[in-house]
Coordinates of C-alpha atoms in Angstrom, one line a residue:
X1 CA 8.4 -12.0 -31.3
X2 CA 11.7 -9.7 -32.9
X3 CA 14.7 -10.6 -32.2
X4 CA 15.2 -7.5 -29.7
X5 CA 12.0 -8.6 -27.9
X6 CA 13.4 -12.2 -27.3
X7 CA 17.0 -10.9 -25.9
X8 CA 14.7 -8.7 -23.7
X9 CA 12.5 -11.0 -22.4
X10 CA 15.7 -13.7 -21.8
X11 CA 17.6 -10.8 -19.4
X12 CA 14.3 -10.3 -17.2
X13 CA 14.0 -13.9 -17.2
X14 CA 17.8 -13.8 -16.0
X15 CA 17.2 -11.2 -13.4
X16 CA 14.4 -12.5 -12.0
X17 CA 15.6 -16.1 -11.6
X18 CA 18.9 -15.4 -9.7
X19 CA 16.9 -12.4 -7.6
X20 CA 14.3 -15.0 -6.9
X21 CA 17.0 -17.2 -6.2
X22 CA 18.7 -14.8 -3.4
X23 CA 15.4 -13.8 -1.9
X24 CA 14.8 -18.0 -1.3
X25 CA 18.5 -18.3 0.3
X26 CA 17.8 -15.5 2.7
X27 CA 14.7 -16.7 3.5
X28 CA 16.5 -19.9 5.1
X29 CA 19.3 -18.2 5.8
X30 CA 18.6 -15.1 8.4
X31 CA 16.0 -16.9 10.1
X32 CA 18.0 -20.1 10.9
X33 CA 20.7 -18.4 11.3
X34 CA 18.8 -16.5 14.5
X35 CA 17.6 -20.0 15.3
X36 CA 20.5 -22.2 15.7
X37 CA 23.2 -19.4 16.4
X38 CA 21.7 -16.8 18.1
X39 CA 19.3 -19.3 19.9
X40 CA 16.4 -17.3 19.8
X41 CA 12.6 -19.0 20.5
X42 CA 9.7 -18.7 18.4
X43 CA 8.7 -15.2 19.6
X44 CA 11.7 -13.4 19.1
X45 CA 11.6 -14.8 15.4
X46 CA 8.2 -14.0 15.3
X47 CA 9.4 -10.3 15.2
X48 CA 12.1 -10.7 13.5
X49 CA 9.9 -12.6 10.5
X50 CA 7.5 -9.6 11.1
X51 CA 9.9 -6.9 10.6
X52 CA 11.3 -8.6 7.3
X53 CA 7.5 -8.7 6.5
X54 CA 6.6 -4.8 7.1
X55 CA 7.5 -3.1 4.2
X56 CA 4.4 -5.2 2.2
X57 CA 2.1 -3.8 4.5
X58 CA 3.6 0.0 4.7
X59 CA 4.8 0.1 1.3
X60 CA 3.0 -2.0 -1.1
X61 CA 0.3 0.7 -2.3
X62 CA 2.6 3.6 -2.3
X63 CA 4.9 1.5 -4.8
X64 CA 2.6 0.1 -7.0
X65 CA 1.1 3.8 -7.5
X66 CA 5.3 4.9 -8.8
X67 CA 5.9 2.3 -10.5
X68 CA 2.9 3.0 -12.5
X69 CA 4.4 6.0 -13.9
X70 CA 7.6 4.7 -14.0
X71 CA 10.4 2.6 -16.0
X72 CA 10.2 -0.8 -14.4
X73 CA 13.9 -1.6 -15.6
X74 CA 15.1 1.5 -13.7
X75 CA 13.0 0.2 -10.3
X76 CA 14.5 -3.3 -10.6
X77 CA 18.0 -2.0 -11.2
X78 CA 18.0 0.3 -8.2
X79 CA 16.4 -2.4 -6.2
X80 CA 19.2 -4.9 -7.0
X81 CA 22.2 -2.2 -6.4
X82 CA 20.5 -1.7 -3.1
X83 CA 20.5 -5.4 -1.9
X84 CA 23.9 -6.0 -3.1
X85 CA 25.2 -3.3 -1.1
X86 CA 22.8 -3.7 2.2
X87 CA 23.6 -7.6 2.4
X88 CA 27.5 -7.0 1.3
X89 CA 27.8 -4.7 4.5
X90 CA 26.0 -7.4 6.7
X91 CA 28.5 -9.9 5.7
X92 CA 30.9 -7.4 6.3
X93 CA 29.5 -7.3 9.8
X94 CA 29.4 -10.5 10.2
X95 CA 32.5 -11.0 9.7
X96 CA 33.9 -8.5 12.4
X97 CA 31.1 -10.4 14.8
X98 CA 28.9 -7.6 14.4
X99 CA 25.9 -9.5 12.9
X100 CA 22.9 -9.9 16.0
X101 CA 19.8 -9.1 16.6
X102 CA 19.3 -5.9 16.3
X103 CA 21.3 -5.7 13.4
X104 CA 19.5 -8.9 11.8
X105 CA 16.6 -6.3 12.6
X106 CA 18.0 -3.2 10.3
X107 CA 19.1 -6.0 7.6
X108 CA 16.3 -7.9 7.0
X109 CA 13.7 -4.4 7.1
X110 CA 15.8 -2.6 4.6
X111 CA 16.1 -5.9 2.7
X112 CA 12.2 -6.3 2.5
X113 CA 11.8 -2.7 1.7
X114 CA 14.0 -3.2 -1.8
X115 CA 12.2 -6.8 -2.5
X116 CA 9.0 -4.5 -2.5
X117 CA 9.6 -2.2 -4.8
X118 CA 11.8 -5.2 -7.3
X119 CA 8.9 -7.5 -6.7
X120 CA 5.8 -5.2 -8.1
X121 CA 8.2 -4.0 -10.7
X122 CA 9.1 -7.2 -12.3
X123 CA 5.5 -8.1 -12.0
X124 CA 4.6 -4.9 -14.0
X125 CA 7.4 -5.4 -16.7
X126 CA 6.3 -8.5 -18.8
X127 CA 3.0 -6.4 -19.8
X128 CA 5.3 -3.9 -20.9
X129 CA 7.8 -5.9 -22.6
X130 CA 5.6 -8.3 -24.8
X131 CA 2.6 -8.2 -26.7
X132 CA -1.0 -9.6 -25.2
X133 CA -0.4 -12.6 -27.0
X134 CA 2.6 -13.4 -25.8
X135 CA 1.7 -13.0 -22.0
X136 CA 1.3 -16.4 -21.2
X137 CA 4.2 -17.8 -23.0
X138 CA 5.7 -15.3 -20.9
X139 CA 4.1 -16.0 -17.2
X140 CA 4.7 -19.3 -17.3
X141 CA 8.4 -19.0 -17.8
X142 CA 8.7 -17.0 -15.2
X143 CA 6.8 -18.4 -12.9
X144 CA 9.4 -21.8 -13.9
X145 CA 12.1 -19.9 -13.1
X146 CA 10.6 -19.0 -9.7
X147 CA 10.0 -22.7 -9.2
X148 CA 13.7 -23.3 -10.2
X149 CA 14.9 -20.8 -7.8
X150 CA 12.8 -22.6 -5.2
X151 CA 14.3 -25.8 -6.0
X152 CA 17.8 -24.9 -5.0
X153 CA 17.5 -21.6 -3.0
X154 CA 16.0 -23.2 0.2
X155 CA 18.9 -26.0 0.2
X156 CA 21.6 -24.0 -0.8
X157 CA 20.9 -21.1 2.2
X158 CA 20.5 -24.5 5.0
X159 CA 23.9 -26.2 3.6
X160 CA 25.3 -22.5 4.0
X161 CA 24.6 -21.7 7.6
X162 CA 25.3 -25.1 8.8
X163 CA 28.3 -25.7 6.7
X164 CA 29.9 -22.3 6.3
X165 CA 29.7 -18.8 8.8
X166 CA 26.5 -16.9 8.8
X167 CA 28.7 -14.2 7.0
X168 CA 29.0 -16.2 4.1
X169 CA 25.9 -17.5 3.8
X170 CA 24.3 -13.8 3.8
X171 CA 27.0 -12.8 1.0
X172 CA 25.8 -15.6 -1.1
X173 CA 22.6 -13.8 -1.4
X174 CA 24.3 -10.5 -2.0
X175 CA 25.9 -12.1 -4.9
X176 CA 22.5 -13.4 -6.7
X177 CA 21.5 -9.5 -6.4
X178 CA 24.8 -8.1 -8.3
X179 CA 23.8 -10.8 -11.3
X180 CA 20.5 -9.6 -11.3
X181 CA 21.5 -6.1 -11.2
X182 CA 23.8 -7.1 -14.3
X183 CA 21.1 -8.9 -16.1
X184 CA 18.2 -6.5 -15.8
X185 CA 20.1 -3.6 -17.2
X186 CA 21.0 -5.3 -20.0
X187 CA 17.3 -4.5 -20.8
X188 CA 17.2 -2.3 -24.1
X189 CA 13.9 -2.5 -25.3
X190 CA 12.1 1.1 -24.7
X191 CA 8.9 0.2 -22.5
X192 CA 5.4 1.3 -23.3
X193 CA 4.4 3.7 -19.8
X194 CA 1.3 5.0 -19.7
X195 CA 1.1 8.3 -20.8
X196 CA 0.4 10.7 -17.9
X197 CA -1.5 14.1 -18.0
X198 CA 0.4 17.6 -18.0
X199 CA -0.8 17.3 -13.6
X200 CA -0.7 13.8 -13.3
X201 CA -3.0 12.4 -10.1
X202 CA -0.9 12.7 -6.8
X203 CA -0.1 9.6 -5.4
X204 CA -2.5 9.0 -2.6
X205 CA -5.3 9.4 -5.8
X206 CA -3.7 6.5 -7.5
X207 CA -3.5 4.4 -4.6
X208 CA -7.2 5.4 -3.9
X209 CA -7.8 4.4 -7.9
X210 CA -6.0 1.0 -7.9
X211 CA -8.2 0.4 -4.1
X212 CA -11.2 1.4 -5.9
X213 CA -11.1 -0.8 -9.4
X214 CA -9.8 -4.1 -7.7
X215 CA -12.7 -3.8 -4.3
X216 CA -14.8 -3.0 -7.7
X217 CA -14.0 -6.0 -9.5
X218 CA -15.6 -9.2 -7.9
X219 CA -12.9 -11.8 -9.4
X220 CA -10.4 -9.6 -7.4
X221 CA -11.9 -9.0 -4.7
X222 CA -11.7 -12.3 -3.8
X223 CA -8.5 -13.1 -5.2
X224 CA -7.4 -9.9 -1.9
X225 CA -9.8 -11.7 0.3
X226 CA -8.4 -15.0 0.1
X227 CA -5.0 -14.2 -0.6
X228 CA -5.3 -12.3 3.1
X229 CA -6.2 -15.6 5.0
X230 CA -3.4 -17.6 3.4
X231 CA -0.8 -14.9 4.1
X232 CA -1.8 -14.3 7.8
X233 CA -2.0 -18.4 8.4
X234 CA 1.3 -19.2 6.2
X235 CA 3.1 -16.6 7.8
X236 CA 2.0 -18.1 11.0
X237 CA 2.6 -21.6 10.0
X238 CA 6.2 -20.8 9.0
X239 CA 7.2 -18.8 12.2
X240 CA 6.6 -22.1 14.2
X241 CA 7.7 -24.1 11.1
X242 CA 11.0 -23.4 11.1
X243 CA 11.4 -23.9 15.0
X244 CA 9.5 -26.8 15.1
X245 CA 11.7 -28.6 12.4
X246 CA 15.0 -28.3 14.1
X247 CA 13.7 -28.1 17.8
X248 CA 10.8 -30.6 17.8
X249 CA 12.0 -32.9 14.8
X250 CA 15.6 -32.7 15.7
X251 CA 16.8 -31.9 12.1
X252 CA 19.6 -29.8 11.4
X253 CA 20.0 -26.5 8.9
X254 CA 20.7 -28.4 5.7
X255 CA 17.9 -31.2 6.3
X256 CA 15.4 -27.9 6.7
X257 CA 16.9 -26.7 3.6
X258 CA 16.4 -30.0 2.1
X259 CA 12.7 -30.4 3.2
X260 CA 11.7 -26.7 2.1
X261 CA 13.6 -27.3 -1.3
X262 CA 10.8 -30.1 -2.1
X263 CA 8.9 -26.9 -2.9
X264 CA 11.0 -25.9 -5.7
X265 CA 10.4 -29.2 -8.3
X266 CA 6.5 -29.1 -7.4
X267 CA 6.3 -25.4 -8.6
X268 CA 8.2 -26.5 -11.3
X269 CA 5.6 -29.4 -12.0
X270 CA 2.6 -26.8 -10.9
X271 CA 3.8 -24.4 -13.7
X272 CA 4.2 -27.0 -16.4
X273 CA 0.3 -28.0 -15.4
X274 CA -0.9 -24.2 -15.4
X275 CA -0.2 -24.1 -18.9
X276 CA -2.8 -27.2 -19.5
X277 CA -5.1 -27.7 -16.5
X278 CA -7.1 -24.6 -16.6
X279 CA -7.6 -24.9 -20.0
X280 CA -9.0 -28.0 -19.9
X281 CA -10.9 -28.1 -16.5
X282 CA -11.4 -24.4 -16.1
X283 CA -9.8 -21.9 -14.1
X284 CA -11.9 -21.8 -11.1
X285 CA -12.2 -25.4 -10.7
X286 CA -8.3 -25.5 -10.9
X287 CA -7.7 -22.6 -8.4
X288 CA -10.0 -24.0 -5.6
X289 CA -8.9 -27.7 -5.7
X290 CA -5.8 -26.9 -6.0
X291 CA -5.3 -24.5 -3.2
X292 CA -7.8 -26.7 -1.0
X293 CA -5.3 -30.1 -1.9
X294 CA -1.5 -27.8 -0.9
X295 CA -2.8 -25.7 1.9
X296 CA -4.1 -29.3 3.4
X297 CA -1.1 -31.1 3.3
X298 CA 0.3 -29.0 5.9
X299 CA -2.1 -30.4 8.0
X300 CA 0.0 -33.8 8.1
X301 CA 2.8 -32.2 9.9
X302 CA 2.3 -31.7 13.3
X303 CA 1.7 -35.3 13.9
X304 CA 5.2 -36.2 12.6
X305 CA 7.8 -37.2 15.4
X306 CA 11.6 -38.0 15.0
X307 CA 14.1 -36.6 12.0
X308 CA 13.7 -40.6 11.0
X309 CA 13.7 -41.4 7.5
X310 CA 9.9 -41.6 7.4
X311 CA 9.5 -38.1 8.8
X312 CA 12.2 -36.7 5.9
X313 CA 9.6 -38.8 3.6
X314 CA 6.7 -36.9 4.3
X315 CA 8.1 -33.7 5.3
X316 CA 9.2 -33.8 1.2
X317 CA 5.8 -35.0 0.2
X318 CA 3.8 -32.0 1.9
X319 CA 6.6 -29.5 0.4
X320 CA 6.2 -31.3 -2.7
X321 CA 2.4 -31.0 -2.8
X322 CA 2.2 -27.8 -1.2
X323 CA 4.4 -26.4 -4.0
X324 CA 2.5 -28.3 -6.9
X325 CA -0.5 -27.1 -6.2
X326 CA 0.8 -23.2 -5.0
X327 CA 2.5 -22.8 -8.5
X328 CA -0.7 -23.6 -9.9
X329 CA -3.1 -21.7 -8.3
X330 CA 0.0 -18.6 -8.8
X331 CA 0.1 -18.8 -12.2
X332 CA -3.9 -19.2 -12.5
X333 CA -4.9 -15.9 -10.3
X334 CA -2.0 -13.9 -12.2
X335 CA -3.4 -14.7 -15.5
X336 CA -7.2 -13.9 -13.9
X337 CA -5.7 -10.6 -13.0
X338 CA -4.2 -9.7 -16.0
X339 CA -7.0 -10.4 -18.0
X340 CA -9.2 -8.2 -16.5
X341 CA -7.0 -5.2 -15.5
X342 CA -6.0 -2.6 -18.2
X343 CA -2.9 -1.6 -19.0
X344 CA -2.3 1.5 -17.3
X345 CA -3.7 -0.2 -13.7
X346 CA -1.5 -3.8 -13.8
X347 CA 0.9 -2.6 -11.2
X348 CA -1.6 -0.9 -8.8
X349 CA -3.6 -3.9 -8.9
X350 CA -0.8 -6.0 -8.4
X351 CA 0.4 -3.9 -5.2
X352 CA -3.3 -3.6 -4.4
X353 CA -3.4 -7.3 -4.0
X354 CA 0.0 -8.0 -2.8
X355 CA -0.9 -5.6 -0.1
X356 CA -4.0 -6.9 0.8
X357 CA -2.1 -10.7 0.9
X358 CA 1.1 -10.2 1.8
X359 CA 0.6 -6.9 3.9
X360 CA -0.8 -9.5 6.9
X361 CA 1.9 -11.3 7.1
X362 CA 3.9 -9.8 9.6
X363 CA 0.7 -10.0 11.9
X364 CA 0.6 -13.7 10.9
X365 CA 4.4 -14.1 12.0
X366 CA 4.0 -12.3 15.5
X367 CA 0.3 -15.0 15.6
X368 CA 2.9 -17.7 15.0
X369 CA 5.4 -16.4 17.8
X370 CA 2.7 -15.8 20.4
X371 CA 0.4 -19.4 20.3
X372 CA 3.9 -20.8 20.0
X373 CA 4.6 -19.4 23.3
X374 CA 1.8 -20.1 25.0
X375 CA 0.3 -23.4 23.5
X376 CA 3.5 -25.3 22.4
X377 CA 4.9 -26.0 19.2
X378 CA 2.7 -29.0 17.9
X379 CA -0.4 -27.4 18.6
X380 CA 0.2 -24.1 17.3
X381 CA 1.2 -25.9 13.9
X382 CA -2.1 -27.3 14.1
X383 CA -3.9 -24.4 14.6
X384 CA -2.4 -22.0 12.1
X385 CA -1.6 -24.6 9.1
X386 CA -5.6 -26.0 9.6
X387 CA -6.3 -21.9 9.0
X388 CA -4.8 -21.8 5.7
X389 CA -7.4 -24.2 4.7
X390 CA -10.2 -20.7 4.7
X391 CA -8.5 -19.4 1.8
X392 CA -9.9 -22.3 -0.2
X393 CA -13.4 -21.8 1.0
X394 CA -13.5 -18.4 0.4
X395 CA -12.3 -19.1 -3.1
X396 CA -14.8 -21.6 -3.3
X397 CA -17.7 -19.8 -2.3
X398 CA -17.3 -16.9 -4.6
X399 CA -17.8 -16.3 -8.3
X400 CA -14.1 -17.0 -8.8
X401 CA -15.0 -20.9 -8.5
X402 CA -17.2 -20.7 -11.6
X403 CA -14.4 -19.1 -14.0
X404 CA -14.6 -21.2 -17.1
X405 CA -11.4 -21.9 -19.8
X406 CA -11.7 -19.0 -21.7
X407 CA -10.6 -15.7 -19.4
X408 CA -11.1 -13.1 -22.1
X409 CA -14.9 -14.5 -22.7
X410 CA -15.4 -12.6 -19.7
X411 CA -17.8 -10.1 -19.8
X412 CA -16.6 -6.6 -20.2
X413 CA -19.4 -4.7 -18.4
X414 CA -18.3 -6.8 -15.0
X415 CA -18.5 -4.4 -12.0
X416 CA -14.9 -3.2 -12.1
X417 CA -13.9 -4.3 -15.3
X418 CA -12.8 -1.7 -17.7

């Protein structure tokens, strides 16, 4: 790889670690922070997890169909600037006691709307950026530096709330923004956008292209169908998650912070075994275990009682697994999806997919709110983390299970493929 290339690739890997890293602390941060100060239930943060969650469903397609025909450096920078500023002038309110609901409404919508377009972006960029060769080299550290943002992010946004005012917790992740927003544009490297024609396709004719090649393709296809029921149940899980912890466990911001930060070193772990496992064992094998083993685990929680040292224990062991084995099957389905999409499709088919995961999550949150409401805390954590466990079976029942080592063996006359 040149010199230039190598510079390149180290300031997206910058970016992208810190972004990923103030997207984790906001995570912990606005919700808890609606939790323990604003004292709202699990229905009100249902909507309020929703609205963060909107913009993937309303935007995902409409993104992934610019960014195409864009510069993905100029889409992350913009998307950066934008967070910096919208999470400085919450802090801002914050600190002039301006900061409720409705305004944690406003913040974390625009916020989403911005991690939308950054998100398919960076996703889009390593193509772009590196030869074919070097793509996995290339995944896999970023997907570590995802894992090492997960690691502290989580931790670092529960110390903050409990420790310090909400105001300064939110700057905190207005701060990682401004370094990615310094990082990314340090960028030089010219990228490689596909060439359009002299009338290039109007947008709603890309989105209906990316739609049409990935419900084509039967590897993705079922990457959209199972990444929908893991989105709807996680989303659901975590809206009653994160008031079961502190209400029914008793534990405080940074001890959530702590538990959820287990995440972090088993995606770390996960992406030092995607480079080996599928390899060896093959990809489908990989992906289905491994989702079936981390989407279980949640299953464990909802008998736990106490914030005792035993329930910390295992509260870090199902974070720990649950991350392991997410990393894994992550870096797995991204390298399934690049291998079969060409060049001038990877960020519709990204969006395509993101939409079709991620776009059901605020449905899952508002799920989450509502059985919380009407069946109790422990019990709707039972329902919804036992539902994660379809995206497994769907996985396994479909012709992604019988992927072998070898991704580009694949054959190119595939319905879809192209």
């Amino acid at each position: 790889m040149p010199s230039t290339s190598n510079n390149d690739f180290r300031w997206l890997w910058l970016g992208q670690t810190v972004s990923q890293l103030g997207e984790q602390t906001s995570l912990v941060i606005l919700p808890l922070f609606a939790v323990l100060t604003l004292d709202i239930g699990a229905g009100r943060l249902g909507v309020l997890r929703a609205v963060e969650q909107a913009p993937i469903l309303l935007l995902s397609l409409l993104v992934g169909a610019w960014v195409d025909g864009w510069r993905t450096r100029t889409v992350m920078v913009m998307a950066d600037v934008g967070r910096t500023l919208v999470l400085g002038a919450a802090a801002v309110a914050g600190l002039l006691n301006w900061l409720g609901l409705p305004a944690l409404f406003v913040l974390v919508f625009v916020a989403g709307v911005l991690s939308v377009f950054f998100d398919v972006a960076y996703q889009a960029s390593l193509v772009r950026l590196v030869t074919q060769d070097q793509l996995v080299r290339g995944n896999s550290a970023l997907e570590s530096s995802r894992s090492a943002a997960q690691i502290g992010g989580p931790a670092l946004g529960g110390a903050l709330v409990t420790l310090l005012s909400a105001p300064i917790a939110v700057a905190s992740s207005a701060l990682f923004f401004a370094l990615s927003f310094l990082s990314v544009r340090r960028i030089r490297r010219t990228e490689s956008v596909p060439a359009c024609s002299e009338r290039p396709p109007r947008v709603w004719r890309r989105i209906h292209d990316g739609l049409r090649f990935v419900v084509g393709d039967s590897l993705l296809r079922t990457v959209c169908l199972a990444a929908a029921a893991f989105q709807f149940f996680f989303a659901a899980t975590m809206t009653v998650y994160l008031v079961f912890l502190p209400r029914e466990l008793h534990l405080s911001g940074t001890a959530v912070g702590l538990a959820l930060a287990a995440t972090g070193p088993g995606a770390l772990v996960g992406a030092l075994l995607a480079a080996r496992l599928p390899g060896r064992f093959g990809y489908g094998r990989v992906i289905v275990v491994a989702a079936a083993l981390g989407d279980g685990a949640f299953v464990c929680v909802p008998a736990l009682h106490g914030s005792s040292a035993a329930t910390m224990a295992v509260l870090l062991a199902v974070n720990l697994v649950f991350g392991i084995s997410g990393q894994l099957v992550s870096v797995a389905v991204i390298a399934v999806r690049q291998a079969v999409t060409h060049h001038g499709m990877q960020a519709r088919a990204a969006a395509t997919i993101t939409f079709a995961g991620m776009g059901l999550s605020p449905l899952g949150s508002l799920f989450g709110g509502f059985l919380a409401q009407e069946w109790g805390l422990r019990t709707s954590l039972l329902v919804t983390a036992g539902g994660m466990v379809l995206s497994p079976l769907v996985m396994a029942l479909s012709p992604l299970a019988r992927l072998g080592t070898d991704l580009y063996a694949l054959p190119c006359d595939r319905p879809g493929a192209e």
